[in-house]
Amino acid sequence: MRKINAPDDVDIISEQWLARGLDADVNAMQIAARTLRFSKALETRIGNLHSQFNLKQGEFDVLAALKRVDGKALTPSELYQSMLLSSGAMTSRLDRLENKGLISRTHCSHDRRSIKVSLTPAGKKLIEQVAPAHFDLLAFLLNGMSENDKTQLAHLLKGCLHQLESQTEISE
């Protein structure tokens, strides 16, 4: 593993901006740049794993959400609200998963307008294979950090995310 104090591309870019007279919060730029790079690297590695199981990230998320409720069927609204998606995005994910035979959609017996989504036996089997591999990969990717550092980073990112989500967007 590369030494954390060694300069990286973000440090070099920051130094270049400072040399050009940047009058802004360099730490904010570095945090944003590293967070975006980290996110992209995680997304790529996780995507590669999920593709081995013929799944996309969003499809894994749906299967995992259904697995977490331990056999309970959920409405599409409950699913997309728990995953912070639009209803349109959820519908296309559910269509793909149903076509793969991993979920089933059934009309509610007391309200035919309501649909419940649940894992099929094939979906249960698949998520029981993918989930451990998913969590093993996350542990592997972050194994260079101490437990204390991971806890601290998780807490800091939670605070950053809370602040970001509570701010209104800067209008142009």
PDB file of C-alpha atoms in Angstrom:
ATOM      1  CA  MET A   1       0.000   0.000   0.000  1.00  0.00           C
ATOM      2  CA  ARG A   2       1.252   3.465  -0.888  1.00  0.00           C
ATOM      3  CA  LYS A   3       2.278   5.697   1.993  1.00  0.00           C
ATOM      4  CA  ILE A   4      -0.515   8.069   2.903  1.00  0.00           C
ATOM      5  CA  ASN A   5       1.866  11.027   3.326  1.00  0.00           C
ATOM      6  CA  ALA A   6       3.296  10.675  -0.176  1.00  0.00           C
ATOM      7  CA  PRO A   7       1.904  13.324  -2.555  1.00  0.00           C
ATOM      8  CA  ASP A   8      -0.871  12.137  -4.838  1.00  0.00           C
ATOM      9  CA  ASP A   9      -2.474  13.649  -7.943  1.00  0.00           C
ATOM     10  CA  VAL A  10      -4.870  15.711  -5.823  1.00  0.00           C
ATOM     11  CA  ASP A  11      -1.937  17.242  -3.926  1.00  0.00           C
ATOM     12  CA  ILE A  12      -0.218  18.090  -7.205  1.00  0.00           C
ATOM     13  CA  ILE A  13      -3.379  19.666  -8.650  1.00  0.00           C
ATOM     14  CA  SER A  14      -3.864  21.648  -5.432  1.00  0.00           C
ATOM     15  CA  GLU A  15      -0.302  22.942  -5.576  1.00  0.00           C
ATOM     16  CA  GLN A  16      -0.824  23.961  -9.190  1.00  0.00           C
ATOM     17  CA  TRP A  17      -3.966  25.916  -8.286  1.00  0.00           C
ATOM     18  CA  LEU A  18      -2.227  27.570  -5.358  1.00  0.00           C
ATOM     19  CA  ALA A  19       0.662  28.549  -7.643  1.00  0.00           C
ATOM     20  CA  ARG A  20      -1.911  30.215  -9.911  1.00  0.00           C
ATOM     21  CA  GLY A  21      -3.257  32.254  -6.990  1.00  0.00           C
ATOM     22  CA  LEU A  22      -6.318  30.192  -6.058  1.00  0.00           C
ATOM     23  CA  ASP A  23      -8.202  32.029  -3.349  1.00  0.00           C
ATOM     24  CA  ALA A  24     -10.478  29.233  -2.167  1.00  0.00           C
ATOM     25  CA  ASP A  25     -10.680  26.478   0.413  1.00  0.00           C
ATOM     26  CA  VAL A  26      -8.097  23.965  -0.829  1.00  0.00           C
ATOM     27  CA  ASN A  27      -9.156  21.405   1.779  1.00  0.00           C
ATOM     28  CA  ALA A  28     -12.716  21.460   0.423  1.00  0.00           C
ATOM     29  CA  MET A  29     -11.405  20.887  -3.106  1.00  0.00           C
ATOM     30  CA  GLN A  30      -9.193  18.024  -1.915  1.00  0.00           C
ATOM     31  CA  ILE A  31     -12.035  16.392   0.029  1.00  0.00           C
ATOM     32  CA  ALA A  32     -14.380  16.621  -2.956  1.00  0.00           C
ATOM     33  CA  ALA A  33     -11.753  15.335  -5.398  1.00  0.00           C
ATOM     34  CA  ARG A  34     -10.727  12.409  -3.219  1.00  0.00           C
ATOM     35  CA  THR A  35     -14.328  11.521  -2.361  1.00  0.00           C
ATOM     36  CA  LEU A  36     -15.268  11.457  -6.040  1.00  0.00           C
ATOM     37  CA  ARG A  37     -12.222   9.362  -6.948  1.00  0.00           C
ATOM     38  CA  PHE A  38     -12.859   6.990  -4.037  1.00  0.00           C
ATOM     39  CA  SER A  39     -16.513   6.654  -5.012  1.00  0.00           C
ATOM     40  CA  LYS A  40     -15.647   5.913  -8.642  1.00  0.00           C
ATOM     41  CA  ALA A  41     -13.061   3.304  -7.625  1.00  0.00           C
ATOM     42  CA  LEU A  42     -15.545   1.608  -5.274  1.00  0.00           C
ATOM     43  CA  GLU A  43     -18.279   1.716  -7.891  1.00  0.00           C
ATOM     44  CA  THR A  44     -15.998   0.088 -10.466  1.00  0.00           C
ATOM     45  CA  ARG A  45     -14.824  -2.699  -8.163  1.00  0.00           C
ATOM     46  CA  ILE A  46     -18.320  -3.397  -6.823  1.00  0.00           C
ATOM     47  CA  GLY A  47     -19.728  -3.299 -10.352  1.00  0.00           C
ATOM     48  CA  ASN A  48     -17.136  -5.850 -11.481  1.00  0.00           C
ATOM     49  CA  LEU A  49     -18.149  -8.164  -8.641  1.00  0.00           C
ATOM     50  CA  HIS A  50     -21.868  -7.809  -9.297  1.00  0.00           C
ATOM     51  CA  SER A  51     -21.387  -8.425 -13.022  1.00  0.00           C
ATOM     52  CA  GLN A  52     -19.949 -11.848 -12.147  1.00  0.00           C
ATOM     53  CA  PHE A  53     -23.456 -12.623 -10.852  1.00  0.00           C
ATOM     54  CA  ASN A  54     -25.155 -10.995 -13.886  1.00  0.00           C
ATOM     55  CA  LEU A  55     -26.345  -8.078 -11.760  1.00  0.00           C
ATOM     56  CA  LYS A  56     -26.046  -4.320 -11.946  1.00  0.00           C
ATOM     57  CA  GLN A  57     -25.486  -2.270  -8.777  1.00  0.00           C
ATOM     58  CA  GLY A  58     -29.107  -1.135  -8.660  1.00  0.00           C
ATOM     59  CA  GLU A  59     -30.376  -4.665  -9.065  1.00  0.00           C
ATOM     60  CA  PHE A  60     -28.183  -5.806  -6.183  1.00  0.00           C
ATOM     61  CA  ASP A  61     -29.600  -2.948  -4.095  1.00  0.00           C
ATOM     62  CA  VAL A  62     -33.176  -4.122  -4.719  1.00  0.00           C
ATOM     63  CA  LEU A  63     -32.364  -7.742  -3.897  1.00  0.00           C
ATOM     64  CA  ALA A  64     -30.483  -6.645  -0.773  1.00  0.00           C
ATOM     65  CA  ALA A  65     -33.392  -4.444   0.355  1.00  0.00           C
ATOM     66  CA  LEU A  66     -35.777  -7.380  -0.005  1.00  0.00           C
ATOM     67  CA  LYS A  67     -33.325  -9.681   1.812  1.00  0.00           C
ATOM     68  CA  ARG A  68     -33.023  -7.212   4.721  1.00  0.00           C
ATOM     69  CA  VAL A  69     -36.762  -7.403   5.422  1.00  0.00           C
ATOM     70  CA  ASP A  70     -36.463 -11.180   5.824  1.00  0.00           C
ATOM     71  CA  GLY A  71     -39.132 -12.486   3.514  1.00  0.00           C
ATOM     72  CA  LYS A  72     -41.591  -9.620   3.833  1.00  0.00           C
ATOM     73  CA  ALA A  73     -43.011  -8.374   0.539  1.00  0.00           C
ATOM     74  CA  LEU A  74     -42.651  -4.649  -0.111  1.00  0.00           C
ATOM     75  CA  THR A  75     -44.487  -2.275  -2.372  1.00  0.00           C
ATOM     76  CA  PRO A  76     -42.478  -0.587  -5.121  1.00  0.00           C
ATOM     77  CA  SER A  77     -42.979   2.697  -3.217  1.00  0.00           C
ATOM     78  CA  GLU A  78     -41.494   1.219  -0.048  1.00  0.00           C
ATOM     79  CA  LEU A  79     -38.552  -0.044  -2.078  1.00  0.00           C
ATOM     80  CA  TYR A  80     -37.767   3.182  -3.933  1.00  0.00           C
ATOM     81  CA  GLN A  81     -38.209   5.341  -0.836  1.00  0.00           C
ATOM     82  CA  SER A  82     -35.784   3.145   1.109  1.00  0.00           C
ATOM     83  CA  MET A  83     -33.289   3.436  -1.739  1.00  0.00           C
ATOM     84  CA  LEU A  84     -33.808   7.152  -2.563  1.00  0.00           C
ATOM     85  CA  LEU A  85     -34.838   6.518  -6.159  1.00  0.00           C
ATOM     86  CA  SER A  86     -37.525   7.817  -8.452  1.00  0.00           C
ATOM     87  CA  SER A  87     -40.477   5.556  -9.156  1.00  0.00           C
ATOM     88  CA  GLY A  88     -39.441   5.340 -12.831  1.00  0.00           C
ATOM     89  CA  ALA A  89     -35.962   4.092 -11.959  1.00  0.00           C
ATOM     90  CA  MET A  90     -37.453   1.512  -9.609  1.00  0.00           C
ATOM     91  CA  THR A  91     -39.920   0.271 -12.218  1.00  0.00           C
ATOM     92  CA  SER A  92     -37.176  -0.467 -14.744  1.00  0.00           C
ATOM     93  CA  ARG A  93     -35.089  -2.272 -12.109  1.00  0.00           C
ATOM     94  CA  LEU A  94     -38.066  -4.357 -11.078  1.00  0.00           C
ATOM     95  CA  ASP A  95     -38.809  -5.183 -14.725  1.00  0.00           C
ATOM     96  CA  ARG A  96     -35.239  -6.438 -15.262  1.00  0.00           C
ATOM     97  CA  LEU A  97     -35.233  -8.469 -12.032  1.00  0.00           C
ATOM     98  CA  GLU A  98     -38.626  -9.987 -12.812  1.00  0.00           C
ATOM     99  CA  ASN A  99     -37.453 -10.900 -16.334  1.00  0.00           C
ATOM    100  CA  LYS A 100     -34.463 -12.652 -14.740  1.00  0.00           C
ATOM    101  CA  GLY A 101     -36.803 -14.581 -12.445  1.00  0.00           C
ATOM    102  CA  LEU A 102     -35.302 -13.051  -9.277  1.00  0.00           C
ATOM    103  CA  ILE A 103     -38.377 -11.218  -7.963  1.00  0.00           C
ATOM    104  CA  SER A 104     -42.109 -11.585  -8.293  1.00  0.00           C
ATOM    105  CA  ARG A 105     -44.765  -8.894  -8.274  1.00  0.00           C
ATOM    106  CA  THR A 106     -48.200  -9.847  -7.010  1.00  0.00           C
ATOM    107  CA  HIS A 107     -51.377  -7.848  -6.623  1.00  0.00           C
ATOM    108  CA  CYS A 108     -52.512  -7.333  -3.055  1.00  0.00           C
ATOM    109  CA  SER A 109     -55.584  -9.450  -2.272  1.00  0.00           C
ATOM    110  CA  HIS A 110     -57.510  -6.617  -0.568  1.00  0.00           C
ATOM    111  CA  ASP A 111     -56.473  -3.857  -3.014  1.00  0.00           C
ATOM    112  CA  ARG A 112     -55.796  -4.929  -6.612  1.00  0.00           C
ATOM    113  CA  ARG A 113     -54.170  -1.536  -7.318  1.00  0.00           C
ATOM    114  CA  SER A 114     -51.407  -2.315  -4.824  1.00  0.00           C
ATOM    115  CA  ILE A 115     -48.482  -4.510  -5.846  1.00  0.00           C
ATOM    116  CA  LYS A 116     -46.117  -6.359  -3.538  1.00  0.00           C
ATOM    117  CA  VAL A 117     -42.578  -7.301  -4.537  1.00  0.00           C
ATOM    118  CA  SER A 118     -40.779 -10.313  -3.095  1.00  0.00           C
ATOM    119  CA  LEU A 119     -37.767 -12.477  -3.804  1.00  0.00           C
ATOM    120  CA  THR A 120     -38.302 -15.674  -5.759  1.00  0.00           C
ATOM    121  CA  PRO A 121     -36.420 -18.788  -4.636  1.00  0.00           C
ATOM    122  CA  ALA A 122     -33.839 -18.010  -7.349  1.00  0.00           C
ATOM    123  CA  GLY A 123     -33.562 -14.425  -6.068  1.00  0.00           C
ATOM    124  CA  LYS A 124     -33.080 -15.631  -2.483  1.00  0.00           C
ATOM    125  CA  LYS A 125     -30.406 -18.052  -3.588  1.00  0.00           C
ATOM    126  CA  LEU A 126     -28.591 -15.411  -5.613  1.00  0.00           C
ATOM    127  CA  ILE A 127     -28.594 -12.706  -2.920  1.00  0.00           C
ATOM    128  CA  GLU A 128     -27.363 -15.283  -0.397  1.00  0.00           C
ATOM    129  CA  GLN A 129     -24.367 -15.819  -2.705  1.00  0.00           C
ATOM    130  CA  VAL A 130     -23.762 -12.209  -3.714  1.00  0.00           C
ATOM    131  CA  ALA A 131     -24.167 -10.479  -0.340  1.00  0.00           C
ATOM    132  CA  PRO A 132     -21.251 -12.261   1.395  1.00  0.00           C
ATOM    133  CA  ALA A 133     -19.020 -11.642  -1.628  1.00  0.00           C
ATOM    134  CA  HIS A 134     -20.111  -7.985  -1.635  1.00  0.00           C
ATOM    135  CA  PHE A 135     -19.270  -7.471   2.033  1.00  0.00           C
ATOM    136  CA  ASP A 136     -16.013  -9.408   1.717  1.00  0.00           C
ATOM    137  CA  LEU A 137     -14.996  -7.105  -1.128  1.00  0.00           C
ATOM    138  CA  LEU A 138     -15.783  -3.995   0.916  1.00  0.00           C
ATOM    139  CA  ALA A 139     -13.727  -5.337   3.816  1.00  0.00           C
ATOM    140  CA  PHE A 140     -10.854  -6.171   1.457  1.00  0.00           C
ATOM    141  CA  LEU A 141     -10.917  -2.746  -0.187  1.00  0.00           C
ATOM    142  CA  LEU A 142     -10.723  -1.007   3.180  1.00  0.00           C
ATOM    143  CA  ASN A 143      -8.418  -3.450   4.980  1.00  0.00           C
ATOM    144  CA  GLY A 144      -5.578  -0.903   4.994  1.00  0.00           C
ATOM    145  CA  MET A 145      -7.496   1.223   7.495  1.00  0.00           C
ATOM    146  CA  SER A 146      -7.725   0.557  11.203  1.00  0.00           C
ATOM    147  CA  GLU A 147     -11.159  -0.035  12.715  1.00  0.00           C
ATOM    148  CA  ASN A 148     -10.841   3.292  14.516  1.00  0.00           C
ATOM    149  CA  ASP A 149     -10.036   5.098  11.254  1.00  0.00           C
ATOM    150  CA  LYS A 150     -12.984   3.437   9.503  1.00  0.00           C
ATOM    151  CA  THR A 151     -15.313   4.441  12.337  1.00  0.00           C
ATOM    152  CA  GLN A 152     -14.012   7.986  12.287  1.00  0.00           C
ATOM    153  CA  LEU A 153     -14.267   8.256   8.489  1.00  0.00           C
ATOM    154  CA  ALA A 154     -17.818   6.850   8.526  1.00  0.00           C
ATOM    155  CA  HIS A 155     -18.784   9.448  11.139  1.00  0.00           C
ATOM    156  CA  LEU A 156     -17.148  12.320   9.220  1.00  0.00           C
ATOM    157  CA  LEU A 157     -18.762  11.288   5.941  1.00  0.00           C
ATOM    158  CA  LYS A 158     -22.144  11.013   7.660  1.00  0.00           C
ATOM    159  CA  GLY A 159     -21.764  14.589   8.892  1.00  0.00           C
ATOM    160  CA  CYS A 160     -20.671  15.820   5.454  1.00  0.00           C
ATOM    161  CA  LEU A 161     -23.569  14.069   3.773  1.00  0.00           C
ATOM    162  CA  HIS A 162     -26.064  15.439   6.302  1.00  0.00           C
ATOM    163  CA  GLN A 163     -24.772  18.963   5.759  1.00  0.00           C
ATOM    164  CA  LEU A 164     -24.781  18.600   1.982  1.00  0.00           C
ATOM    165  CA  GLU A 165     -28.307  17.179   1.884  1.00  0.00           C
ATOM    166  CA  SER A 166     -29.651  19.912   4.160  1.00  0.00           C
ATOM    167  CA  GLN A 167     -28.269  22.757   2.050  1.00  0.00           C
ATOM    168  CA  THR A 168     -30.176  24.258  -0.805  1.00  0.00           C
ATOM    169  CA  GLU A 169     -28.345  24.182  -4.097  1.00  0.00           C
ATOM    170  CA  ILE A 170     -26.391  27.265  -5.042  1.00  0.00           C
ATOM    171  CA  SER A 171     -28.189  28.919  -7.905  1.00  0.00           C
ATOM    172  CA  GLU A 172     -26.305  30.209 -10.837  1.00  0.00           C
TER     173      GLU A 172
END
